[in-house]
Short mmCIF file of C-alpha atoms and ligand atoms in Angstrom, two decimals:
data_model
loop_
_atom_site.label_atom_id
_atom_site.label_comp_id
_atom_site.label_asym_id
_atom_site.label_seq_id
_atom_site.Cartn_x
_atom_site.Cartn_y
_atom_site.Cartn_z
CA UNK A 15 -5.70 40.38 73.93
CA UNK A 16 -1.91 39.36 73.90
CA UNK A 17 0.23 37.19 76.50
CA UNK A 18 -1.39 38.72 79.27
CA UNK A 19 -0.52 36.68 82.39
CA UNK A 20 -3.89 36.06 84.61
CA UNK A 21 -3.56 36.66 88.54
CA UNK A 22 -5.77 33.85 89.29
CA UNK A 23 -7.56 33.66 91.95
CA UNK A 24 -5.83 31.07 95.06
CA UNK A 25 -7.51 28.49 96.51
CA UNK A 26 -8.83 29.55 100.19
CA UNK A 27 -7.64 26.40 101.85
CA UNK A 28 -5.76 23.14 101.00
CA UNK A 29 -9.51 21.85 101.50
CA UNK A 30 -10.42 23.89 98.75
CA UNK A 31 -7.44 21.80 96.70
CA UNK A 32 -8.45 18.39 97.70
CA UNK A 33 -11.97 18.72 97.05
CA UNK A 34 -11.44 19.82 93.49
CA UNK A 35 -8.63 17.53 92.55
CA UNK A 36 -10.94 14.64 94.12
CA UNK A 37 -13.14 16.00 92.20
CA UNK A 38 -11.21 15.97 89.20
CA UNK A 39 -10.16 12.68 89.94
CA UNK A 40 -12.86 10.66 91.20
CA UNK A 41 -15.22 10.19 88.02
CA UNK A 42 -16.40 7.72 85.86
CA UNK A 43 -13.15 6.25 85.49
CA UNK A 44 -13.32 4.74 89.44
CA UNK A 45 -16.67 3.46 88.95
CA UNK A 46 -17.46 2.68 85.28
CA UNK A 47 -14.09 2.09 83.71
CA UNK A 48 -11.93 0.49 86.18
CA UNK A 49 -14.33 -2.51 86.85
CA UNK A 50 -14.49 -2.99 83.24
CA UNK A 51 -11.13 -2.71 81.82
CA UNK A 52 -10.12 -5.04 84.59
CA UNK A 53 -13.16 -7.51 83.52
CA UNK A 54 -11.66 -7.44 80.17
CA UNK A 55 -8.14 -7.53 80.87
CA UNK A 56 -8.29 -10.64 83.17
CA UNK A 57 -8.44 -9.40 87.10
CA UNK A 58 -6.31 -9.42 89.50
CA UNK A 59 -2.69 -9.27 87.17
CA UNK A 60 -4.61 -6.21 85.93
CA UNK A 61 -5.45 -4.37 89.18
CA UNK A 62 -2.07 -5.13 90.54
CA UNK A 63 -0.02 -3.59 87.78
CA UNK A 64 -2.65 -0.93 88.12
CA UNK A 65 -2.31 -0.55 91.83
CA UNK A 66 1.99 -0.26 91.13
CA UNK A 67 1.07 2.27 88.37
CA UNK A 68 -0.19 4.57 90.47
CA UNK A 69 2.56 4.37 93.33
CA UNK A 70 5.53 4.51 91.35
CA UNK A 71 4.23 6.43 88.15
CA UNK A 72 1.19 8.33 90.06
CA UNK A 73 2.73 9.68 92.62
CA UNK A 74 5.71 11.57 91.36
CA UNK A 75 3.72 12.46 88.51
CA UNK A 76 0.97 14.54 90.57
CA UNK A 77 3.20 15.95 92.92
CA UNK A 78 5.21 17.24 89.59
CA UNK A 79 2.33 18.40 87.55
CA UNK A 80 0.81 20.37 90.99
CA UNK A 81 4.04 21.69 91.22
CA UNK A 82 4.49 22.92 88.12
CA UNK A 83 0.95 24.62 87.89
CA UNK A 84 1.76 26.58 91.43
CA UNK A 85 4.99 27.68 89.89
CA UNK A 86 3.80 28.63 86.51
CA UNK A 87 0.01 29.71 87.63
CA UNK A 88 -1.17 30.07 84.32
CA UNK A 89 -3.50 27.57 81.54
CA UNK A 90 -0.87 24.72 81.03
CA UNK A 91 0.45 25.72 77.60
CA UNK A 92 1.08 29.62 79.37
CA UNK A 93 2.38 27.74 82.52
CA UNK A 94 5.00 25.42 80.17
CA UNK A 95 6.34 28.01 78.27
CA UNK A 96 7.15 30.47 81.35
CA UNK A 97 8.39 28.17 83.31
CA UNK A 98 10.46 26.62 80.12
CA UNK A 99 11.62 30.41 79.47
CA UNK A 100 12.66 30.50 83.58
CA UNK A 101 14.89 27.40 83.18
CA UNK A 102 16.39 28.65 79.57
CA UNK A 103 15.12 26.00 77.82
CA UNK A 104 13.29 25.59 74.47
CA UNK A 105 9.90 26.52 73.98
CA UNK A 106 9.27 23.25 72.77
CA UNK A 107 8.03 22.22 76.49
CA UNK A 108 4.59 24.73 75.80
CA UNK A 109 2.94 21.41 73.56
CA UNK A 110 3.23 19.68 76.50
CA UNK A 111 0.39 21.84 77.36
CA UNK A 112 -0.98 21.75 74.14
CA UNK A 113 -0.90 17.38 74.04
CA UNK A 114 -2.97 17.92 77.75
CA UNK A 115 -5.93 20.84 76.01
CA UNK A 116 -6.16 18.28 72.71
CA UNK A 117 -6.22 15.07 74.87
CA UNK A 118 -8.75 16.41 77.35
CA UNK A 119 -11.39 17.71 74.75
CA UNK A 120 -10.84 14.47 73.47
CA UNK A 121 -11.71 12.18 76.62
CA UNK A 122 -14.53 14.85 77.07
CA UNK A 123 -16.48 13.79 74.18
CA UNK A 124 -16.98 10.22 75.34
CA UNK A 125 -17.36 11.08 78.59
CA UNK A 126 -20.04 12.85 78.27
CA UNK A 127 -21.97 9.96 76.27
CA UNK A 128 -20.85 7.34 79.43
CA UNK A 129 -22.48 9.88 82.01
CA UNK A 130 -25.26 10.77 79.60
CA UNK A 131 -25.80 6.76 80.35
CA UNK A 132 -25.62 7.46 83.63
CA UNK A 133 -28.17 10.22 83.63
CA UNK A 134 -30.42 8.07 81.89
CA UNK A 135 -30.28 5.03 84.32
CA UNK A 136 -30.97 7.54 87.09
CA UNK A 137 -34.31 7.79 85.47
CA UNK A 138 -35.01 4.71 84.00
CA UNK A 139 -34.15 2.18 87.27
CA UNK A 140 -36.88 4.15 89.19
CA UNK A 141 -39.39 2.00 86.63
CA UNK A 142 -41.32 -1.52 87.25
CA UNK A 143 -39.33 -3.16 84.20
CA UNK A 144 -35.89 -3.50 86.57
CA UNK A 145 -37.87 -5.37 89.69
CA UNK A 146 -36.70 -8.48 90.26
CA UNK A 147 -35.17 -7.96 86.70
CA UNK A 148 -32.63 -11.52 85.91
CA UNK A 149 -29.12 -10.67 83.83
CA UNK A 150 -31.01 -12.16 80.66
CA UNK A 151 -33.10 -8.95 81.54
CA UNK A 152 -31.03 -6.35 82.20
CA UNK A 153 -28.40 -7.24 79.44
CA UNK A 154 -31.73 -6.77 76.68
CA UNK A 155 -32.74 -3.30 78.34
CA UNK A 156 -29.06 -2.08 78.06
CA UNK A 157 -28.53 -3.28 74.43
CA UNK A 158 -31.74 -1.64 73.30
CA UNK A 159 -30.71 1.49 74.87
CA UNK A 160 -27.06 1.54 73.60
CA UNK A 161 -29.47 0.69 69.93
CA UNK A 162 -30.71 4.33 70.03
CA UNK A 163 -28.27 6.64 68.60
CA UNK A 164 -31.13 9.24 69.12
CA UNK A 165 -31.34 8.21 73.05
CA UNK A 166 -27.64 8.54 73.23
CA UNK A 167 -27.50 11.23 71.55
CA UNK A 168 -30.19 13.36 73.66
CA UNK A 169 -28.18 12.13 77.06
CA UNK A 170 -25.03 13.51 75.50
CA UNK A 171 -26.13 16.55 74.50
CA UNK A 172 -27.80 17.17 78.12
CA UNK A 173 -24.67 16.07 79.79
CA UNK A 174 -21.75 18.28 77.67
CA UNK A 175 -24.47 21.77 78.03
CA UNK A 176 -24.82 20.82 81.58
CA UNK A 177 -20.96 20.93 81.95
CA UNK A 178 -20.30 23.91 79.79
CA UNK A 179 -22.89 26.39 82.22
CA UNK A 180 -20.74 24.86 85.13
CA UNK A 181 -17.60 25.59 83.54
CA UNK A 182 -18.50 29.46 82.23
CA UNK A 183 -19.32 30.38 85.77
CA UNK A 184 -15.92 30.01 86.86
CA UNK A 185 -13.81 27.59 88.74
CA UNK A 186 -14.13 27.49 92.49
CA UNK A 187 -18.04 28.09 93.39
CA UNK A 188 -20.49 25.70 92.72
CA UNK A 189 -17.64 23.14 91.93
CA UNK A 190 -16.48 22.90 95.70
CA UNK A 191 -19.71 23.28 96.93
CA UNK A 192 -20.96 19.91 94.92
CA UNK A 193 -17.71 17.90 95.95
CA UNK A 194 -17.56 18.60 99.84
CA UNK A 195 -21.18 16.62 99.56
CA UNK A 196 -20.52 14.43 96.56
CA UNK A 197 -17.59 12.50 97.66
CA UNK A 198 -18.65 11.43 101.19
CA UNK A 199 -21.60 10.11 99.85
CA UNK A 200 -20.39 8.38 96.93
CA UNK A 201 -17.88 6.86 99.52
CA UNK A 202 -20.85 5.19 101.80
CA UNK A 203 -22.77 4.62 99.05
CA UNK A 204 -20.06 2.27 97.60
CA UNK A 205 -19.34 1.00 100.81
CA UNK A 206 -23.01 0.03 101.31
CA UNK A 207 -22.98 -2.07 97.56
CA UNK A 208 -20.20 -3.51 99.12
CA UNK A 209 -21.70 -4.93 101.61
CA UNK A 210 -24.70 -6.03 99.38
CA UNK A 211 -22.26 -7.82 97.49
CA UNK A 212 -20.76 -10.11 99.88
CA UNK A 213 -24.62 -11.48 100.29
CA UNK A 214 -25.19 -12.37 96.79
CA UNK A 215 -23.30 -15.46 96.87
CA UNK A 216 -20.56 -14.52 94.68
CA UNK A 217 -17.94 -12.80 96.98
CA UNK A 218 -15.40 -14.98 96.84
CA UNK A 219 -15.45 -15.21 93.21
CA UNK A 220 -15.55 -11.55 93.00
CA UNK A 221 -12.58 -10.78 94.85
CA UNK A 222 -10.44 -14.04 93.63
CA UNK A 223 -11.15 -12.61 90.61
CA UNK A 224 -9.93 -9.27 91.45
CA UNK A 225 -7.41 -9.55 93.72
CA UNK A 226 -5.42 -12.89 93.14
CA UNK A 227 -3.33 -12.42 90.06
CA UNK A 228 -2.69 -14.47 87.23
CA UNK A 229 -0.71 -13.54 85.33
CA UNK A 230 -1.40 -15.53 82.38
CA UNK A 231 -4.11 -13.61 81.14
CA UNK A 232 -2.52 -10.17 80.90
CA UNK A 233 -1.12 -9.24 77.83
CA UNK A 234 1.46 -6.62 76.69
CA UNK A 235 -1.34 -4.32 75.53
CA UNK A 236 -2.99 -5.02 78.81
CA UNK A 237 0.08 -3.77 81.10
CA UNK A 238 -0.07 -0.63 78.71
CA UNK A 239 -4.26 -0.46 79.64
CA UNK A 240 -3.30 -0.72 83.40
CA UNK A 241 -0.59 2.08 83.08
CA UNK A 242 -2.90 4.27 80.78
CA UNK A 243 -5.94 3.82 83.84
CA UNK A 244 -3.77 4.85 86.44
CA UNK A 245 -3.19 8.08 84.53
CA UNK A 246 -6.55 8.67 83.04
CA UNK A 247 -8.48 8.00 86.87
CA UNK A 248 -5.98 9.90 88.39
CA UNK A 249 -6.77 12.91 86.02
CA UNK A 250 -2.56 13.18 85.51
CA UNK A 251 -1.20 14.23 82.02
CA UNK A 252 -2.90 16.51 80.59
CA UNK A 253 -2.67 19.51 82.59
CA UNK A 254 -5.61 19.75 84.33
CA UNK A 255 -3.67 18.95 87.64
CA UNK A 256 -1.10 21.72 86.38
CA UNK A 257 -4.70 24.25 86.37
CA UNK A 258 -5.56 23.45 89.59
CA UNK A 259 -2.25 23.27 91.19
CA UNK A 260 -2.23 27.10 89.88
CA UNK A 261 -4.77 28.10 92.29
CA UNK A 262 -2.86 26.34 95.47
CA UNK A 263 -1.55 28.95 97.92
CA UNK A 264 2.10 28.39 98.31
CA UNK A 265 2.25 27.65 101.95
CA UNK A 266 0.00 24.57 101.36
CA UNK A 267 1.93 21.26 101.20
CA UNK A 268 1.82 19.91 97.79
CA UNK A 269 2.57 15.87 98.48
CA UNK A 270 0.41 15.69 101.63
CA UNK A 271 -2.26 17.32 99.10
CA UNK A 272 -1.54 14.78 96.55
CA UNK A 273 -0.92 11.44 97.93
CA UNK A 274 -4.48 12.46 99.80
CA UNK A 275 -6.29 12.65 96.60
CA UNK A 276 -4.36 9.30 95.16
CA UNK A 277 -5.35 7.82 98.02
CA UNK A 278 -9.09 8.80 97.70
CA UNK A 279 -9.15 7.67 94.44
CA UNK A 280 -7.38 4.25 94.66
CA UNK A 281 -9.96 3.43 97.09
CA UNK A 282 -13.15 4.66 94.95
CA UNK A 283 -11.84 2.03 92.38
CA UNK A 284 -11.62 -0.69 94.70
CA UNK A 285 -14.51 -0.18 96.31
CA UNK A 286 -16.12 0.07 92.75
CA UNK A 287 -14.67 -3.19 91.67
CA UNK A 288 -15.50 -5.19 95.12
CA UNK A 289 -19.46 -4.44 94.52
CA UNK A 290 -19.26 -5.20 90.90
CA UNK A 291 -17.62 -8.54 90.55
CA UNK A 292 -19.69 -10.46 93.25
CA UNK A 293 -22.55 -9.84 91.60
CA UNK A 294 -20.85 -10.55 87.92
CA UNK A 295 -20.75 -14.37 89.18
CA UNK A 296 -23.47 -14.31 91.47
CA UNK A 297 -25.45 -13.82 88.23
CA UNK A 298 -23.34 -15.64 85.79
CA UNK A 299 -22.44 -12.75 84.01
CA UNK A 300 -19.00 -12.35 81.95
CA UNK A 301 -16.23 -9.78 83.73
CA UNK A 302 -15.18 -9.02 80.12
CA UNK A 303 -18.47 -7.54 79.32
CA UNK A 304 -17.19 -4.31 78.25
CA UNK A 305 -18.44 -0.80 78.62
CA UNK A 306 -21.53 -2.24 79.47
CA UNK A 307 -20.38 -3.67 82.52
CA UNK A 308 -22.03 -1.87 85.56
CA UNK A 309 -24.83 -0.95 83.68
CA UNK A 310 -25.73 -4.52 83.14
CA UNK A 311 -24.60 -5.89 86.78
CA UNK A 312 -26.08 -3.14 89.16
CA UNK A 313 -29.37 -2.95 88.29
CA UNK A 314 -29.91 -6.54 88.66
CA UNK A 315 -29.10 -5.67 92.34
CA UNK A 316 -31.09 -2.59 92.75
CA UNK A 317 -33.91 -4.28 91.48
CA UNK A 318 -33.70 -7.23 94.12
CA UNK A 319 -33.00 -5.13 97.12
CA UNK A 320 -35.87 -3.38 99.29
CA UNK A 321 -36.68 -0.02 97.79
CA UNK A 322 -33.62 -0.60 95.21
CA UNK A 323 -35.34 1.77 93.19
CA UNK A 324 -34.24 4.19 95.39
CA UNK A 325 -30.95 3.33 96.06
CA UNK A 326 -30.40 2.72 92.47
CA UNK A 327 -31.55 6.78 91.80
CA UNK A 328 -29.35 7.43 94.42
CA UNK A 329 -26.18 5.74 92.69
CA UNK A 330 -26.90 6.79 89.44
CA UNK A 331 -27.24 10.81 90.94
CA UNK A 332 -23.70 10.27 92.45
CA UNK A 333 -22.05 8.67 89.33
CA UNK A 334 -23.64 11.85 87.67
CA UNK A 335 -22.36 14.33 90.19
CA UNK A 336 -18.28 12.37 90.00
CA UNK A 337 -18.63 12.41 86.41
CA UNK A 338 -19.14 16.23 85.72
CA UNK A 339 -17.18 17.61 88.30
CA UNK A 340 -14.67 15.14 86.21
CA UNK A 341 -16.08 16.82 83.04
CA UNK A 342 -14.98 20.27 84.04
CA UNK A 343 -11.43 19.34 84.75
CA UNK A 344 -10.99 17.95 81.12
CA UNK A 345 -12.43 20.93 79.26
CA UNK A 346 -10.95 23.83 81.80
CA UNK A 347 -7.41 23.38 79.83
CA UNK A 348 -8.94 24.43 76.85
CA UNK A 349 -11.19 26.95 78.20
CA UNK A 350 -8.31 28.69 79.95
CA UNK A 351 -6.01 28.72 76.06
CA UNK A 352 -9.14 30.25 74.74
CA UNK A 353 -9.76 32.70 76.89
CA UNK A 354 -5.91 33.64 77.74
CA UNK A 355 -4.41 33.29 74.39
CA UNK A 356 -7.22 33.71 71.98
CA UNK A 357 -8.68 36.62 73.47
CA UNK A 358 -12.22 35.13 73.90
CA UNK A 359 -14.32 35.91 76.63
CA UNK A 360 -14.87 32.76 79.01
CA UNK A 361 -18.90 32.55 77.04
CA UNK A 362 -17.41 32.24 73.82
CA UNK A 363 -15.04 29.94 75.11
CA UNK A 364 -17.06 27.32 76.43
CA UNK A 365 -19.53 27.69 73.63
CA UNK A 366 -16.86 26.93 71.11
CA UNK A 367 -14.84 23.95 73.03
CA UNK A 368 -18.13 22.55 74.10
CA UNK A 369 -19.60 22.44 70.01
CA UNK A 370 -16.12 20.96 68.97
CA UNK A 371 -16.62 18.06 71.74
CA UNK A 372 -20.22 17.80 71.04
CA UNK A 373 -19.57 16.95 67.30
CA UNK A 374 -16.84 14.83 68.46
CA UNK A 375 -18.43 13.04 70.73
CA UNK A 376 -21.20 11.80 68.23
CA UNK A 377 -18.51 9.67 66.76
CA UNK A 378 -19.07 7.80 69.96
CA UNK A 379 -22.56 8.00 69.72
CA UNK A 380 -22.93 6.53 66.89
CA UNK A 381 -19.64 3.48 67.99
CA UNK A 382 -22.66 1.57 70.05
CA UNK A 383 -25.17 1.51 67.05
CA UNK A 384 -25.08 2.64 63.36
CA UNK A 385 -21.26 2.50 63.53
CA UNK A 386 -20.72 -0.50 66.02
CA UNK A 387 -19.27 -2.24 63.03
CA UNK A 388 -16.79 0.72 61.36
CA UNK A 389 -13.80 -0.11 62.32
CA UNK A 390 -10.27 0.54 61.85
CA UNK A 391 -7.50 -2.36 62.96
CA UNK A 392 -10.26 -3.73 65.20
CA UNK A 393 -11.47 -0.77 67.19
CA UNK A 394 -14.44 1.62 66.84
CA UNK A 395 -13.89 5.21 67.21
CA UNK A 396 -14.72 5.36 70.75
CA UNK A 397 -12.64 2.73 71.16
CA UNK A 398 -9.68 4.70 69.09
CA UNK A 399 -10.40 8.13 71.09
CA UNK A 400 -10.11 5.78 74.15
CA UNK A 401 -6.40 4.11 73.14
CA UNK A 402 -5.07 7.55 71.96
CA UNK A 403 -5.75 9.50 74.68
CA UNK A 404 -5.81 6.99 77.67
CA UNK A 405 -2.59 4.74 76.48
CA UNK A 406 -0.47 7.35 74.43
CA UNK A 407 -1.57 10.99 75.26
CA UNK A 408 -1.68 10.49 78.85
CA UNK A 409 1.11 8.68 79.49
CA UNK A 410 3.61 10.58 77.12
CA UNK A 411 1.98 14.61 78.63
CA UNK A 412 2.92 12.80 81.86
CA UNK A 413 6.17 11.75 81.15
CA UNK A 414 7.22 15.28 79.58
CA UNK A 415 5.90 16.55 82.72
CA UNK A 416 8.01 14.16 85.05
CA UNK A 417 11.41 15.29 83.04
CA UNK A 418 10.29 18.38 82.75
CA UNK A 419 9.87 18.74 86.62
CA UNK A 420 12.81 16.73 87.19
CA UNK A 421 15.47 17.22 84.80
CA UNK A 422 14.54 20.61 83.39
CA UNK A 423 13.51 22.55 86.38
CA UNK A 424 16.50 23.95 88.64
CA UNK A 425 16.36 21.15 92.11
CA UNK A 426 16.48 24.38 94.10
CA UNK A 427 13.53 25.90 92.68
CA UNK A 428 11.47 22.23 92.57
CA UNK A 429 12.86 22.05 96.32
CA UNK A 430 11.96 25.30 96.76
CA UNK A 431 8.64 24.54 95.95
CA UNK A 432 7.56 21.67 97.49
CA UNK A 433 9.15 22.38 100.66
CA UNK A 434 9.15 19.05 102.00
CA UNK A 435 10.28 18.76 105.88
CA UNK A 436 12.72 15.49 105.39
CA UNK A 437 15.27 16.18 102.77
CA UNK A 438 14.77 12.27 102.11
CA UNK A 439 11.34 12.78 100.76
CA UNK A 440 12.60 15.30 98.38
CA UNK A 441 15.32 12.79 97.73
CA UNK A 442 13.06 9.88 97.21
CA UNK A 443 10.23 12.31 95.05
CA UNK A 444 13.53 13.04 92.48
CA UNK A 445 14.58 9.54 92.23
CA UNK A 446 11.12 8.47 91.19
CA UNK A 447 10.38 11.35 88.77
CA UNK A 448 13.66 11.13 86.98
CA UNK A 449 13.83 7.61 86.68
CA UNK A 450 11.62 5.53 88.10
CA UNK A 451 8.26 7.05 86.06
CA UNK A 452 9.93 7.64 82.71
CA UNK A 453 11.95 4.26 82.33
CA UNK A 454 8.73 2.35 83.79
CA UNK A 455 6.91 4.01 81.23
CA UNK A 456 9.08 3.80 78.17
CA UNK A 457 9.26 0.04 79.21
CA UNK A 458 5.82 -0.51 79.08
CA UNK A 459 5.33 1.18 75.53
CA UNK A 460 8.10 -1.33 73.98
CA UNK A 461 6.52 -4.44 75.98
CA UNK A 462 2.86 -2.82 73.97
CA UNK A 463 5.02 -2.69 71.20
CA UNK A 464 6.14 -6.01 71.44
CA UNK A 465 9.97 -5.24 71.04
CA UNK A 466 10.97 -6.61 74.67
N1 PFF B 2 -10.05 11.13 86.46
C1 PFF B 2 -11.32 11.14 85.80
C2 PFF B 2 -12.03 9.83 86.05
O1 PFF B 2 -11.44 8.91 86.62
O2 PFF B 2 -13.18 9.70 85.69
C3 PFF B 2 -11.18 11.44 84.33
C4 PFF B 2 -10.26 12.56 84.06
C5 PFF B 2 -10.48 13.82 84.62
C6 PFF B 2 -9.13 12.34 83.31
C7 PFF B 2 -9.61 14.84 84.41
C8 PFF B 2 -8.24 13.36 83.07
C9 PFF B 2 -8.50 14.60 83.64
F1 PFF B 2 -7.67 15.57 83.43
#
């Protein structure tokens, strides 16, 4: 099969579009890598250059990349070059697409090992070894699972062919169906550990730590981590926005739709971080625990709480449930190049991506054991699939995207488009998309960089 452009099928409601990007969006990147790259990268300096991220980079940048998917409604790499072709420029923009299919099988490989985790807790908190269970306690059970590249290895597996079946049947479905009850419950199940939290007796710790900035303890390559997070838990970059926005009918408004889901998202993350941190002092735990981080703090809670047991199966179902609607939005880009440009059949699509990610993905396996100590200029290869994707790939896919949508594209047809009501928003949108998002971005690479 050759360039043949897919009618896809449209979203039936700008519900439809919210509950997927959420979907997309709110993962394991809210509640399992937010608390812990801002443990390790100091607190509240981190969450607030985090927090500015997202408005001034996050913003334009999904309202772009939705944009550009409703125009182009094709996979991102088909979507680039049309809409490249429409504005008579080079076809250069189409590995733009490419960048977002290589960097999103990419993320997928380790995420599926962090929600295989996930999966795993879900089963193992429900057992007599986490009651009344000290950190002493909890830190051994996690290290001797993380130990087991066979354990991690089974979870992963489960995880990734659990994703694949949801991603052959097709896009809208079950996916929507698992969101509309997903996120609500997610939300008052945070909000609930929240509460929990401000009883343990290490509240005000928790949110000094989180919310009053010092700025002494972020570094240069922690700015770049805060800018990289705000991409990576907003799903932005790698076209899986662009897929999505594809599907949008085009009387739907595409900022309202957006700075919804950023705001939905923002939120999980705090939330997240204002049940974790409490209990990180309450217990006299580290914040810069690492990857471990939740899996370490929250079961010492759950197994102090009436019936945590069940509350703790509750919270590890919902992390599953964020993390592989999540899942689907990172492979989709390369399931939709298969099947439109390589002429496979959506089966042998997912069977193919999902091996490559699988195989991949064992390289992270095998980063918490066997490997823990191969490393290359101080990282593992999680921790390398991590920095490429999250702090270059992201970032520079998003960038493209941001001059693409705002330098490239004709204004009429990117007014056209979004079809904002005040001609100041459209105004405002332009400003940050042309400017504000690519110089803030470029600025943070050379501060990484060390050069300014
Ligand atoms: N936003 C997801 C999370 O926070 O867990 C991860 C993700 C999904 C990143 C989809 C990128 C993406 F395209």
């Amino acid at each position: 099969m050759t360039e043949q452009r897919f009618v896809h099928a449209q979203w039936s409601s700008r519900l439809a579009f919210i509950l997927a990007a959420s979907g997309s969006a709110i993962g394991l990147g809210n509640i399992w890598k937010f608390p812990y790259l801002a443990g390790d990268n100091g607190g509240g300096a981190f969450v607030l250059v985090y927090l500015l991220s997202v408005v001034a980079i996050g913003i334009p940048i999904m309202i772009a990349e939705t944009l550009l998917g409703r125009r182009g409604r094709q996979s991102p790499i088909n979507t680039m070059r049309t809409l490249a072709e429409e504005a008579k420029a080079s076809s250069f923009w189409s590995y733009v697409g490419w960048l977002g299919v290589i960097a999103g099988f990419m993320i997928l490989s380790y995420y599926s090992v962090i929600a295989g985790w996930a999966m795993a807790y879900f089963f193992k908190i429900n057992s007599a070894l986490f009651e009344h269970i000290d950190a002493a306690g909890s830190t051994k059970l996690f290290e001797a699972f993380k130990s087991s590249p066979e354990f991690l290895g089974i979870w992963h597996t489960l995880f990734l062919s659990l994703t694949m079946f949801v991603v052959r049947k097709g896009v809208s479905g079950g996916l929507e169906r698992l969101t509309r009850l997903m996120m609500p419950a997610l939300l008052v199940m945070l909000v609930m550990l929240d509460f929990y939290a401000m009883g343990s007796g290490g509240f005000s710790q928790g949110m000094a730590f989180l919310f009053s900035p010092d700025f002494s303890k972020l570094t240069g390559e922690g700015v770049l981590v805060a800018l990289g997070q705000a991409f990576f838990s907003l799903g932005l970059g790698m076209g899986s926005i662009m897929v999505y926005g594809s599907y949008l009918p085009s009387d739907v408004s595409i900022a309202k739709s957006s700075l919804f889901v950023i705001a939905a998202d923002t939120l999980v993350a705090l939330l997240a971080g204002i049940a974790i941190f409490p209990l990180v002092f309450a217990n006299g735990l580290s914040p810069s625990m690492g990857p471990g981080l939740i899996f370490e703090t929250l079961p010492i809670a759950f197994g102090q709480m009436q019936g945590g047991w069940f509350i703790g199966m509750l919270f590890f179902a919902l992390i599953f449930f964020a993390a592989i609607t999540s899942a689907v939005a990172l492979i989709e880009p390369a399931v939709a190049f298969l099947s439109e440009n390589k002429g496979m059949d959506r089966e042998k699509a997912c069977l193919v991506s999902g091996a490559g990610c699988w195989l991949l993905g064992l390289g992270t396996v095998f980063s918490f054991n066997i490997w823990a100590d191969l490393k290359w200029m101080d990282k593992t290869i999680y921790e390398w699939v991590d920095t490429l994707t999250a702090e270059i790939m992201l970032p520079v896919g998003g960038v493209l995207i941001a001059i693409f949508a705002g330098w490239v594209m004709s204004k009429a047809d990117s007014e056209a488009e979004l079809k904002l009501q005040d001609p100041r928003h459209y105004q405002w949108w332009l400003i940050l998309v042309r400017y504000v998002a690519p110089i803030c971005v470029l600025l943070v690479f050379l501060d990484a960089l060390g050069v300014i």
